[in-house]
CSV table of C-alpha atoms and ligand atoms in Angstrom, one decimal:
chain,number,residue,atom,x,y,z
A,227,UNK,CA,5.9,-10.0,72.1
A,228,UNK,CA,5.2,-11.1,68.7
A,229,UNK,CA,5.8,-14.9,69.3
A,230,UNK,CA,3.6,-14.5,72.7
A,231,UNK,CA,1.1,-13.1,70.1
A,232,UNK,CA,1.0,-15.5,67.9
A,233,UNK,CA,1.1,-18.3,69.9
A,234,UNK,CA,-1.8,-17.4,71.6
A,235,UNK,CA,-3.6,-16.8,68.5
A,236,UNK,CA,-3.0,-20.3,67.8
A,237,UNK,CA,-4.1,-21.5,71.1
A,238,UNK,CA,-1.4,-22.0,72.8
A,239,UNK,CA,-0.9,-21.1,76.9
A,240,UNK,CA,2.0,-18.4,76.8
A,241,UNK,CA,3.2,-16.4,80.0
A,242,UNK,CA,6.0,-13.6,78.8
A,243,UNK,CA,8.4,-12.6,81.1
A,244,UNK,CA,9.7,-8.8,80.9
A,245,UNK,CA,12.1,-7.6,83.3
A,246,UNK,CA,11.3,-4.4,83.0
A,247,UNK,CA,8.0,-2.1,84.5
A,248,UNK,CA,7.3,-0.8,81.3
A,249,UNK,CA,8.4,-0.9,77.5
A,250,UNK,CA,9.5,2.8,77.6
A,251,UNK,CA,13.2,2.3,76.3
A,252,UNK,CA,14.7,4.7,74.1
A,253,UNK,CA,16.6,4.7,70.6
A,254,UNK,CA,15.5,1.2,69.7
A,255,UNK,CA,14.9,-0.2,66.3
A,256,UNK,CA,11.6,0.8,65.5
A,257,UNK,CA,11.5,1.0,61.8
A,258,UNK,CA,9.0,-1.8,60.5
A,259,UNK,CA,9.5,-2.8,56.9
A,260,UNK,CA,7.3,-3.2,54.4
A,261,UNK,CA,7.6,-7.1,54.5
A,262,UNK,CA,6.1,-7.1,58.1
A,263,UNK,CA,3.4,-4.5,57.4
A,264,UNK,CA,2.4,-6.6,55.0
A,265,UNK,CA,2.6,-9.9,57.9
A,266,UNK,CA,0.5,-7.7,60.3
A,267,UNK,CA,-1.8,-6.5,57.5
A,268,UNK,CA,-2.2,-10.4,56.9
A,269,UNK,CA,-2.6,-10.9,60.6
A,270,UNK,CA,-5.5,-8.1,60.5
A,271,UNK,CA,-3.3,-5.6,62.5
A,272,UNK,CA,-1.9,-3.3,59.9
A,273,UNK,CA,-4.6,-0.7,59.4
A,274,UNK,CA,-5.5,-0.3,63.1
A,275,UNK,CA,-1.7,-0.1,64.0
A,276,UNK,CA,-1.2,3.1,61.5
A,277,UNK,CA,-4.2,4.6,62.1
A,278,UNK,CA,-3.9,4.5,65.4
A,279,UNK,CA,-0.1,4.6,66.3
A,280,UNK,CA,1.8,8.4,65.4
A,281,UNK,CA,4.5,7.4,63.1
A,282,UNK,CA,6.5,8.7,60.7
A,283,UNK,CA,6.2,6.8,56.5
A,284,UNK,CA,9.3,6.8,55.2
A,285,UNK,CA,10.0,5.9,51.2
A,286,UNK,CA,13.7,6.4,50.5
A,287,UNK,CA,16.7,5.5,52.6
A,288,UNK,CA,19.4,8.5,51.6
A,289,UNK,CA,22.9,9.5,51.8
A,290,UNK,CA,23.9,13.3,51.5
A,291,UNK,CA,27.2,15.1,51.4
A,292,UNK,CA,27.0,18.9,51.1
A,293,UNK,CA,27.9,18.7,47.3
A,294,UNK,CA,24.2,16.8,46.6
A,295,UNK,CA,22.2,13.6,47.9
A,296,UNK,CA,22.4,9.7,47.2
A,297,UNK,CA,19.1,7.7,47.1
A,298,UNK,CA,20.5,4.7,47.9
A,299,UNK,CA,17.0,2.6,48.4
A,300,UNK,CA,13.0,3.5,47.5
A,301,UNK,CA,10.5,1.3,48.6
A,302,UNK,CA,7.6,2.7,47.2
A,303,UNK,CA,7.9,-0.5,45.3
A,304,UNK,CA,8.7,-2.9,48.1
A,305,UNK,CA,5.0,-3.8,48.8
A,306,UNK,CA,1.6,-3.2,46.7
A,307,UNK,CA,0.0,-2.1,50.2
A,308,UNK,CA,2.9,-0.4,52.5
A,309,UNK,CA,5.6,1.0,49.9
A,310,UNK,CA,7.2,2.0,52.8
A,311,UNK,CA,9.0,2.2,56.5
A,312,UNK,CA,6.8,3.3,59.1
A,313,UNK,CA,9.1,4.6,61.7
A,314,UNK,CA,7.1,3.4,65.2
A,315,UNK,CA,8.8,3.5,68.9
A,316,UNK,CA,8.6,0.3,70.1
A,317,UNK,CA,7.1,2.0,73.6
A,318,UNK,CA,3.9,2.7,71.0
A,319,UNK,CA,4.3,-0.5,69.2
A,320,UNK,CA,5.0,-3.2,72.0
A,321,UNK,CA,1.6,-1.6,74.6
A,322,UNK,CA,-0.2,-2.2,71.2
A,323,UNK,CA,0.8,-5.7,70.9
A,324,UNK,CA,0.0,-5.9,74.3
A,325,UNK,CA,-3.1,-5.0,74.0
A,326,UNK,CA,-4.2,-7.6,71.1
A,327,UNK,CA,-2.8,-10.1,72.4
A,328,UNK,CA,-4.6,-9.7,75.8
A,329,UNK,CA,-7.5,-10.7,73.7
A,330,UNK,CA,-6.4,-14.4,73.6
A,331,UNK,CA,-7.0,-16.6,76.8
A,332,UNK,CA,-3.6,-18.2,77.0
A,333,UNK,CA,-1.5,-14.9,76.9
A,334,UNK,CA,0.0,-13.7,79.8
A,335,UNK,CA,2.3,-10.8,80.9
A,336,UNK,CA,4.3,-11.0,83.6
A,337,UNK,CA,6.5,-7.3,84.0
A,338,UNK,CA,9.1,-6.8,86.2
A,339,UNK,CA,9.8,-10.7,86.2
A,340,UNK,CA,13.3,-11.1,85.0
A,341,UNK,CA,14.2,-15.1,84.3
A,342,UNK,CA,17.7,-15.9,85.9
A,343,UNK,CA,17.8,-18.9,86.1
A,344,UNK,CA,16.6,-22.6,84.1
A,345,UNK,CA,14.9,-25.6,85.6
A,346,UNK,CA,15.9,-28.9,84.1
A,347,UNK,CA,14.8,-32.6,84.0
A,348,UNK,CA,16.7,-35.6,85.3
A,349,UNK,CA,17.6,-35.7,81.2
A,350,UNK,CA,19.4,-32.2,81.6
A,351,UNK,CA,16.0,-31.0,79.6
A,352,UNK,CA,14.9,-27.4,79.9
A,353,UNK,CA,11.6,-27.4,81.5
A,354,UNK,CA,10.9,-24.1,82.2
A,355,UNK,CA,12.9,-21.2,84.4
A,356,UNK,CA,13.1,-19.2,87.1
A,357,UNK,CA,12.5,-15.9,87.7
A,358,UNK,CA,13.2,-12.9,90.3
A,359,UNK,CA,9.8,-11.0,90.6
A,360,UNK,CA,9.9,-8.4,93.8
A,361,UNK,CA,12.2,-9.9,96.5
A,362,UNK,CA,11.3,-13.7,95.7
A,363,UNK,CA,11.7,-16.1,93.1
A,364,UNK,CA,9.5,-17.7,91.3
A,365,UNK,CA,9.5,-20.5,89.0
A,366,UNK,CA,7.3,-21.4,85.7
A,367,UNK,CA,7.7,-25.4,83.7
A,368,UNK,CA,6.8,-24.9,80.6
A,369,UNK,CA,7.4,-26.9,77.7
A,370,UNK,CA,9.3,-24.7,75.3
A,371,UNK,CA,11.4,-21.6,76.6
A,372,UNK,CA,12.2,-19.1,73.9
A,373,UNK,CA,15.1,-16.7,75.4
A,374,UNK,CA,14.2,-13.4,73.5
A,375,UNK,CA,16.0,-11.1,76.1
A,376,UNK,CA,17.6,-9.2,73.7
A,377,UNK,CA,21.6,-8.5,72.9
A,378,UNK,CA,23.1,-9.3,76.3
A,379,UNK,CA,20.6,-13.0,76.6
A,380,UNK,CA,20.9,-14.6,80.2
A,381,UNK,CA,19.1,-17.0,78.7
A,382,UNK,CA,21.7,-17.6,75.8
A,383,UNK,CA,25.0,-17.7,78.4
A,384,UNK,CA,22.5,-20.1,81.0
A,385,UNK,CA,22.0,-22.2,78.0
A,386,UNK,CA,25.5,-22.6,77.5
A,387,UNK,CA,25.2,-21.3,73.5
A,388,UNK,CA,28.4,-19.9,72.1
A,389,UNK,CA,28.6,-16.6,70.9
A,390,UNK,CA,30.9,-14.7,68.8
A,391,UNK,CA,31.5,-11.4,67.8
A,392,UNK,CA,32.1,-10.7,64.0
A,393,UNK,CA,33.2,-7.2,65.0
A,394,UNK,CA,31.6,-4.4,64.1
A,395,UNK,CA,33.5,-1.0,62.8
A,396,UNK,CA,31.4,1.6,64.4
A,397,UNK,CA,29.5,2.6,67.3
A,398,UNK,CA,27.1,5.3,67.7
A,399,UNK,CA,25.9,7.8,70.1
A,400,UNK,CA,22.1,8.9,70.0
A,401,UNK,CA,20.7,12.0,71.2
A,402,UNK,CA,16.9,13.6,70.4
A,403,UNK,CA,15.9,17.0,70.1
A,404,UNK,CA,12.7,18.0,69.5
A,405,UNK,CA,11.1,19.2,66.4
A,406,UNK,CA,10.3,22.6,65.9
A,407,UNK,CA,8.0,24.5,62.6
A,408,UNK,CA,9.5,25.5,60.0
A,409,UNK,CA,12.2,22.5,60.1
A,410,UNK,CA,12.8,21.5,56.7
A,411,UNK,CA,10.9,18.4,55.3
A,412,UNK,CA,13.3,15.6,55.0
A,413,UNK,CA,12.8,11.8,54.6
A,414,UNK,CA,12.5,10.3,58.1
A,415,UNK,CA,15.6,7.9,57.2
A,416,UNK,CA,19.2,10.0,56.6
A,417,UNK,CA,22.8,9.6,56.8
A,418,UNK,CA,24.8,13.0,56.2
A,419,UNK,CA,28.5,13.1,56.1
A,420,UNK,CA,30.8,15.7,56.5
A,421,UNK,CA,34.6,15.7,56.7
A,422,UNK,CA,35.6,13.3,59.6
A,423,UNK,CA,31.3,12.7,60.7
A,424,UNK,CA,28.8,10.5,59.7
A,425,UNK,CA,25.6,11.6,61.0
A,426,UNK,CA,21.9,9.9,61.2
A,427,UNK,CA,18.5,11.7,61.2
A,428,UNK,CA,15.5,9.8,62.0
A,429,UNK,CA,12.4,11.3,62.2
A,430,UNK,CA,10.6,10.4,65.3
A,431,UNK,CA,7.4,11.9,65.6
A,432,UNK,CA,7.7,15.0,67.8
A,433,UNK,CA,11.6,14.3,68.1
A,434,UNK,CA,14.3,14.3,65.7
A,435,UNK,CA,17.0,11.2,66.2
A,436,UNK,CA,20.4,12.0,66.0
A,437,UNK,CA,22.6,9.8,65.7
A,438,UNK,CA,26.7,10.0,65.4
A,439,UNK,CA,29.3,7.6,64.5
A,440,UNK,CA,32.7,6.9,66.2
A,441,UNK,CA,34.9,4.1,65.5
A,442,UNK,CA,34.1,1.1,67.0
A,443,UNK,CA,35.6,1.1,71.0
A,444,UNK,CA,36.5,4.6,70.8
A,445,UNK,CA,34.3,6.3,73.4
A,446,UNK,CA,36.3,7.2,75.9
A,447,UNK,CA,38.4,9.4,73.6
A,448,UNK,CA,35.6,10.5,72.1
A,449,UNK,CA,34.3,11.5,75.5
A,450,UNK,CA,37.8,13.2,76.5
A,451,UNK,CA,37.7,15.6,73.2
A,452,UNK,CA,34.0,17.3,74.5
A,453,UNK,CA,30.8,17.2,72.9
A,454,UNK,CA,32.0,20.4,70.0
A,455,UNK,CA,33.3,18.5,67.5
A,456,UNK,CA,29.4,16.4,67.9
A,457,UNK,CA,27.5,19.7,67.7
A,458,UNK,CA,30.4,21.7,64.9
A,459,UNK,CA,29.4,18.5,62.9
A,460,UNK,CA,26.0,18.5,63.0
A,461,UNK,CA,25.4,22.6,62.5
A,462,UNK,CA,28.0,22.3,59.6
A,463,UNK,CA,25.9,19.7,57.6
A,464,UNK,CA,22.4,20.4,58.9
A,465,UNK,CA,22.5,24.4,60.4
A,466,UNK,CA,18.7,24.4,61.2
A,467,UNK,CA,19.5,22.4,64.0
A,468,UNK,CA,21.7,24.8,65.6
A,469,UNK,CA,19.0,26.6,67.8
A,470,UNK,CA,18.5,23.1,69.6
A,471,UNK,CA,22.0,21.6,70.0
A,472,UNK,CA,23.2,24.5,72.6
A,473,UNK,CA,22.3,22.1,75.1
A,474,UNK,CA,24.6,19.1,74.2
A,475,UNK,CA,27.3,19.7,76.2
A,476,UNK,CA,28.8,16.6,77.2
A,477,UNK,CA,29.1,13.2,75.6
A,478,UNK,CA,28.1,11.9,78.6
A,479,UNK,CA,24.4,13.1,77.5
A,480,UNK,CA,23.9,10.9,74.2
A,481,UNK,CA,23.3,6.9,74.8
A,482,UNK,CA,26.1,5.2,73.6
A,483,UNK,CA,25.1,2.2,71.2
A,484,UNK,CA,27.8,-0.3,70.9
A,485,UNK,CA,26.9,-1.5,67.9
A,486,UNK,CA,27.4,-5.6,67.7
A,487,UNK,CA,27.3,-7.9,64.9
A,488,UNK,CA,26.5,-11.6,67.3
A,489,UNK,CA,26.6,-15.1,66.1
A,490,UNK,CA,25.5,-18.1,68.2
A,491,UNK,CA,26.8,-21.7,67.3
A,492,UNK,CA,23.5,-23.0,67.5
A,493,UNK,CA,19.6,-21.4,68.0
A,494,UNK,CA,18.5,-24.6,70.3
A,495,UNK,CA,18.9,-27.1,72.4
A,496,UNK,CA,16.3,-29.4,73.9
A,497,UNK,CA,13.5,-27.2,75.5
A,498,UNK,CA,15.2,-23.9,74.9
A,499,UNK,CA,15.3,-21.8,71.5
A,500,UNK,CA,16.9,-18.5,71.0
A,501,UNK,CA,15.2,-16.3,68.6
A,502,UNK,CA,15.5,-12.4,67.9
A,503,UNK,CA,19.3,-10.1,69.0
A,504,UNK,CA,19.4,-13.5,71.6
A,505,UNK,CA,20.1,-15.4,68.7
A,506,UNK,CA,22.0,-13.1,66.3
A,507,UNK,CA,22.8,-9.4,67.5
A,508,UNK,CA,22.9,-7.6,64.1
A,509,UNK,CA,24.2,-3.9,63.6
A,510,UNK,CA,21.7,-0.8,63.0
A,511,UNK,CA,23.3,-1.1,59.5
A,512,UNK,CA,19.6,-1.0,57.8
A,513,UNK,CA,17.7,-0.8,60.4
A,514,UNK,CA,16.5,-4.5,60.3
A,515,UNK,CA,16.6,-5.6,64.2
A,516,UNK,CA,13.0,-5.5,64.9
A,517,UNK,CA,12.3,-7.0,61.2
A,518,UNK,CA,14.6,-10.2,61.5
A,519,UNK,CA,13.3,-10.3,65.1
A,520,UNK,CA,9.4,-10.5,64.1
A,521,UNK,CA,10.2,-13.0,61.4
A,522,UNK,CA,11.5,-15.1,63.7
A,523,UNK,CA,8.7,-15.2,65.8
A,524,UNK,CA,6.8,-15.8,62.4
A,525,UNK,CA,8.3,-18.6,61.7
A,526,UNK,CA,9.2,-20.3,65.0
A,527,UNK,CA,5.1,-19.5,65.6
A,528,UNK,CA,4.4,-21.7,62.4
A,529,UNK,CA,6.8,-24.5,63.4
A,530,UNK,CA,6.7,-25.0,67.0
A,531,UNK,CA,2.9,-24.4,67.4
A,532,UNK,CA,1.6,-27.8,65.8
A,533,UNK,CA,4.3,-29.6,68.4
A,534,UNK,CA,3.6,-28.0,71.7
A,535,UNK,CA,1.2,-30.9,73.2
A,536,UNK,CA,3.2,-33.6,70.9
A,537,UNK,CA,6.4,-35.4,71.7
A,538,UNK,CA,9.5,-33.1,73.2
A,539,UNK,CA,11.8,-34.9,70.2
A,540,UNK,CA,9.0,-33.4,67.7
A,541,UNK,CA,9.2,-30.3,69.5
A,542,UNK,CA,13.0,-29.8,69.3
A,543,UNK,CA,12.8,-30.8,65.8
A,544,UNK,CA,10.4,-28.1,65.1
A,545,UNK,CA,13.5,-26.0,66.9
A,546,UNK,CA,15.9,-27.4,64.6
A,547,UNK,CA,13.8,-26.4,62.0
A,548,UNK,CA,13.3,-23.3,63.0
A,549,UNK,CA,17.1,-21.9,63.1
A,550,UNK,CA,17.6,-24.1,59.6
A,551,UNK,CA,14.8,-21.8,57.8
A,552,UNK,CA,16.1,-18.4,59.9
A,553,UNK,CA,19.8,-18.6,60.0
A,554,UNK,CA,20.9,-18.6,56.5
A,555,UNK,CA,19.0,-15.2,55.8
A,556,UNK,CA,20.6,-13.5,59.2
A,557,UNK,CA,23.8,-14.8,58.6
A,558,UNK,CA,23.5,-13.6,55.0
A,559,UNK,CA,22.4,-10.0,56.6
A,560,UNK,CA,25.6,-10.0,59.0
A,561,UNK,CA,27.9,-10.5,56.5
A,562,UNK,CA,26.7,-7.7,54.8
A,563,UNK,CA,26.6,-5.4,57.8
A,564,UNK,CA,30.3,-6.0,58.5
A,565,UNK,CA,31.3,-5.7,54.9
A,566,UNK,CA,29.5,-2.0,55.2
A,567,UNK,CA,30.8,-1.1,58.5
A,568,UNK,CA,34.2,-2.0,57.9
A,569,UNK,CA,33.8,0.2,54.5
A,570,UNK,CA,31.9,2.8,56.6
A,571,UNK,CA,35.2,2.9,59.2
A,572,UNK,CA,37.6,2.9,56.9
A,573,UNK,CA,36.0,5.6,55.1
A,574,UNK,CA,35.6,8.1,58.0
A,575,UNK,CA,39.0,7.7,59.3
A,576,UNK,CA,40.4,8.6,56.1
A,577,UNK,CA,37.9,11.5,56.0
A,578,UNK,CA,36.2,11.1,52.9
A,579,UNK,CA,32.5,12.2,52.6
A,580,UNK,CA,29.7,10.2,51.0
A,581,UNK,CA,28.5,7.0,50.3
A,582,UNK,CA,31.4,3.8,48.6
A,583,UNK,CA,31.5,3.5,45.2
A,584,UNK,CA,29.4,0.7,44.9
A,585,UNK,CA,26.6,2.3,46.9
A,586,UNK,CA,27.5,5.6,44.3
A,587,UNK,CA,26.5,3.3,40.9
A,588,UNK,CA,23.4,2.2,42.7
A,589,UNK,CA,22.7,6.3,42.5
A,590,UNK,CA,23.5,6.4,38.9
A,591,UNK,CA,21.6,3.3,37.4
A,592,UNK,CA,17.7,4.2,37.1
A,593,UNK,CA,16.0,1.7,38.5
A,594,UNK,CA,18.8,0.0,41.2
A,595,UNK,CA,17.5,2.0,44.4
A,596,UNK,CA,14.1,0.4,44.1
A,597,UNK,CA,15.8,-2.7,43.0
A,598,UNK,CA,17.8,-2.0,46.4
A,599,UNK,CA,14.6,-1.2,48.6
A,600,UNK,CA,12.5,-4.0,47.2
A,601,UNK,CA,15.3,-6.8,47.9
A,602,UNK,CA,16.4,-5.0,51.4
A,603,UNK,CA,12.7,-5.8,52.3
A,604,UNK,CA,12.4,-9.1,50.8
A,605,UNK,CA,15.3,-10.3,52.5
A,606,UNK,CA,13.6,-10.4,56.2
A,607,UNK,CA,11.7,-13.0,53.8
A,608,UNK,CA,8.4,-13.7,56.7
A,609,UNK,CA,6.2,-16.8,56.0
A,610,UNK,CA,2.4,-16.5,56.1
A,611,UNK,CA,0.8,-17.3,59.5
A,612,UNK,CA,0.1,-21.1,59.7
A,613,UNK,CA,-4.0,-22.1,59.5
A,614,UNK,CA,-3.8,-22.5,63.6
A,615,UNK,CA,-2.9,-18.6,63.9
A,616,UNK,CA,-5.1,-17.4,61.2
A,617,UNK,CA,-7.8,-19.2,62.7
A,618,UNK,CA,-9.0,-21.5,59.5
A,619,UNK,CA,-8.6,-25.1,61.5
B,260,LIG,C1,20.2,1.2,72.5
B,260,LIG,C2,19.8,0.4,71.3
B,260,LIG,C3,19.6,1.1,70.1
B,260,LIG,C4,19.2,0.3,68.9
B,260,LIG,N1,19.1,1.0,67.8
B,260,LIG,C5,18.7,0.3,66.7
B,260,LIG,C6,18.5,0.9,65.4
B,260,LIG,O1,18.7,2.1,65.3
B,260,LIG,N2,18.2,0.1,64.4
B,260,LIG,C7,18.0,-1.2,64.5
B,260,LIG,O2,17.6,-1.9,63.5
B,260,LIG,N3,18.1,-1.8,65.6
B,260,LIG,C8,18.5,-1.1,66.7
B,260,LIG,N4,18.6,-1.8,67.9
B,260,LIG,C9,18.4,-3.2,67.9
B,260,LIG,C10,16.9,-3.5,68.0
B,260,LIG,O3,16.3,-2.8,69.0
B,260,LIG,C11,16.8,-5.0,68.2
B,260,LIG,O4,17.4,-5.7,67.1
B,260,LIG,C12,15.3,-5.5,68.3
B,260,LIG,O5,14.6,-4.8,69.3
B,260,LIG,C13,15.4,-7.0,68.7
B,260,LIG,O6,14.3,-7.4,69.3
B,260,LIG,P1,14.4,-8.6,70.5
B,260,LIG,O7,13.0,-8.8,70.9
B,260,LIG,O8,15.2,-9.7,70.0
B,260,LIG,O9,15.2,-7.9,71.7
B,260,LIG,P2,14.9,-6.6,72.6
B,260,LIG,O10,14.1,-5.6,71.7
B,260,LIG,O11,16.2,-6.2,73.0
B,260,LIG,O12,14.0,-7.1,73.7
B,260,LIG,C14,14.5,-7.9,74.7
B,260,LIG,C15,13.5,-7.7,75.9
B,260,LIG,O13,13.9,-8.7,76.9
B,260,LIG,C16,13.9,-8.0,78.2
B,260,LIG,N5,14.8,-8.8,79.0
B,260,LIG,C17,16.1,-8.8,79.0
B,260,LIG,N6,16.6,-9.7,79.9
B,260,LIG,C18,15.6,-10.3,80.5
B,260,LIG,C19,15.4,-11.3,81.5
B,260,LIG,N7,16.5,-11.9,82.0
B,260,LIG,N8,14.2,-11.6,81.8
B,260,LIG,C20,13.1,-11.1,81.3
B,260,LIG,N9,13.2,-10.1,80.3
B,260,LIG,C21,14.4,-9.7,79.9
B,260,LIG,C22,14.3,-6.6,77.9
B,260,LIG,O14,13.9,-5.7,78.9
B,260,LIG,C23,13.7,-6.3,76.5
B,260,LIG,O15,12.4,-5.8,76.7
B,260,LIG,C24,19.0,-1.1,69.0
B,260,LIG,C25,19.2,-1.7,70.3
B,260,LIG,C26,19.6,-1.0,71.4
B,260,LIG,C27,19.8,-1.7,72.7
């Protein structure tokens, strides 16, 4: 949506394809960094979107244990403007996009058109796709075909990329309950462990976010052994929650995320790029999905845009380019995902409580949890909008 945004911006024709009716999906990464507040401040979008949008402003990222609580990152020095998260769903953020970028004449949003298929030259040159829309298909040439569809890409397996798991150590399984007065006042961002559990909070809105981690492919015991040990955990750590947890009963009612950590061998080829979890499924681990994703679109907006009417090898070049500037940063963040989750694991199975050592000194060192939240946000590192998106050529 944010590329499709941008593009049009720029000037570009852009038709999106969503397979879905609607953007109403639940538990999806919806905290935006500071670093992209301050793109869409840039962009002119920030202040609308937060006035606007209900979300939740989150400053530290912390750990507790029932013997005291760990701030492992603070933003409120991460940006001058937005010192912090702003926890949006993406079914209030993406309608809003929407909705800008129906401003631009190129933009167009096709929903419940799901590509499945790719239209090629006589060269073996993507030239555009086709998609299943009602009971017909339908096919669209275009010049450049960016698969964003996500974890499980059509787009990347009709392609023909390569991709490879780096195995993550955990999964987790999401449940919401709703908020009620006189809940305490916590940061919107939380991990809480207790003997044997590692627990999330997130703060979303009218709905707290629950969120509780198993070992990585261990569901279906998980499932066997009943939804009590889910609830004992949460009531033992966070008791206020009791009065709303009488109704989790079954695993069967939380959404299992099997948490992924993705690499592709390669982000192109000619007339195709991969951008977003398409290109490089990363863990919740930080909550950075939807921030690496935007600042691809950033900076695949910058570089393809000037090459769209130019020659296709200029084009893939741009492509090339592209996944040169991106990849080092997500690979960079992937590596450090599975170096946490296979602490994290290792940690829960042997039933200790609270956060590594390393993460502990962060705690103890004045200054190293803003350190933490200033580099956390500078690492989805977005460039400014080129002169064609922002309007100045
Ligand atoms: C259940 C779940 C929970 C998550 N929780 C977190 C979290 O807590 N923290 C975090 O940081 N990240 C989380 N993520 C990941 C985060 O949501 C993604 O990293 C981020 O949304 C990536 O954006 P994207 O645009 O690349 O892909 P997506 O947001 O996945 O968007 C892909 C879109 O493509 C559409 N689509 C798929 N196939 C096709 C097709 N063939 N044709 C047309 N459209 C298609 C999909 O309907 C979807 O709207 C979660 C993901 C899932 C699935």
């Amino acid at each position: 949506m944010m590329l499709a945004y941008l593009l049009a911006r720029g000037g570009a024709r852009v038709t999106l394809l969503e397979s879905h009716g609607d953007f109403n999906r639940r538990f999806r990464g919806d905290s935006v960094a500071p670093a992209v507040l301050d793109y869409l401040d840039t962009l002119g979008l920030a202040e609308e979107m937060l006035t606007t949008l209900p979300h939740t402003v989150v400053s530290t990222f912390g750990w507790h244990t029932s013997e005291r609580e760990y701030t492992l990152a603070d933003y409120r020095w991460a940006s001058r403007r937005f010192p912090f998260y702003a926890l949006i769903p993406q079914a209030r953020f993406l309608p809003f996009m929407t909705g800008k970028a129906a401003a631009f004449p190129g933009f167009e949003l096709r929903m419940r058109s799901r590509a499945c298929r790719l239209l090629h030259d006589d060269d073996g040159r993507v030239q555009g796709v086709a998609y299943a829309r009602g009971d017909g298909e339908r096919r669209l040439r275009a010049r450049l075909v960016v698969g964003t569809d996500g974890r499980n890409s059509k787009l990347r397996v009709l392609g023909g990329f390569r991709a490879r798991e780096l195995g993550a150590g955990l999964d987790v399984l999401w449940h919401a309950v709703p908020k009620r007065q006189g809940d305490p006042a916590v940061s919107g961002l939380q991990l809480h462990s207790t003997a044997g559990a590692l627990l999330a909070v997130l703060d979303q809105d009218t709905d707290w976010q629950l969120g509780y981690m198993i070992p990585a492919g261990s569901y279906r015991h998980v499932r066997e052994a009943g939804a009590a040990p889910i609830t004992e955990a949460f009531t033992r750590r966070l008791p206020w929650l009791a009065d709303r947890l009488g109704t989790l009963t079954a695993v069967n009612q939380m959404t299992l995320l099997p948490v992924r950590i993705t690499s592709v061998d390669r982000w192109y080829r000619p007339g195709l790029l991969l951008l977003g979890d398409a290109a490089h499924v990363i863990s919740p681990v930080g909550g950075n999905g939807i921030n690496l994703a935007i600042a691809d679109a950033a900076a695949a907006a910058n570089l393809v845009l000037p090459h769209l009417t130019g020659a296709p090898a200029r084009l893939d070049a741009a492509c090339a380019r592209v996944e040169q500037v991106r990849r080092p940063l997500t690979d960079k963040e992937q590596r450090r995902q599975h170096r946490a989750e296979r602490s994290a694991r290792g940690r829960l199975e042997r039933g200790l409580t609270g956060p590594p050592p390393v993460l502990r000194a962060i705690t103890r060192i004045p200054g190293l949890p803003a350190l933490n939240g200033r580099q956390n946000s500078a690492l989805i590192r977005i460039p400014r909008p080129c002169a064609q998106i922002m309007g100045t050529t």
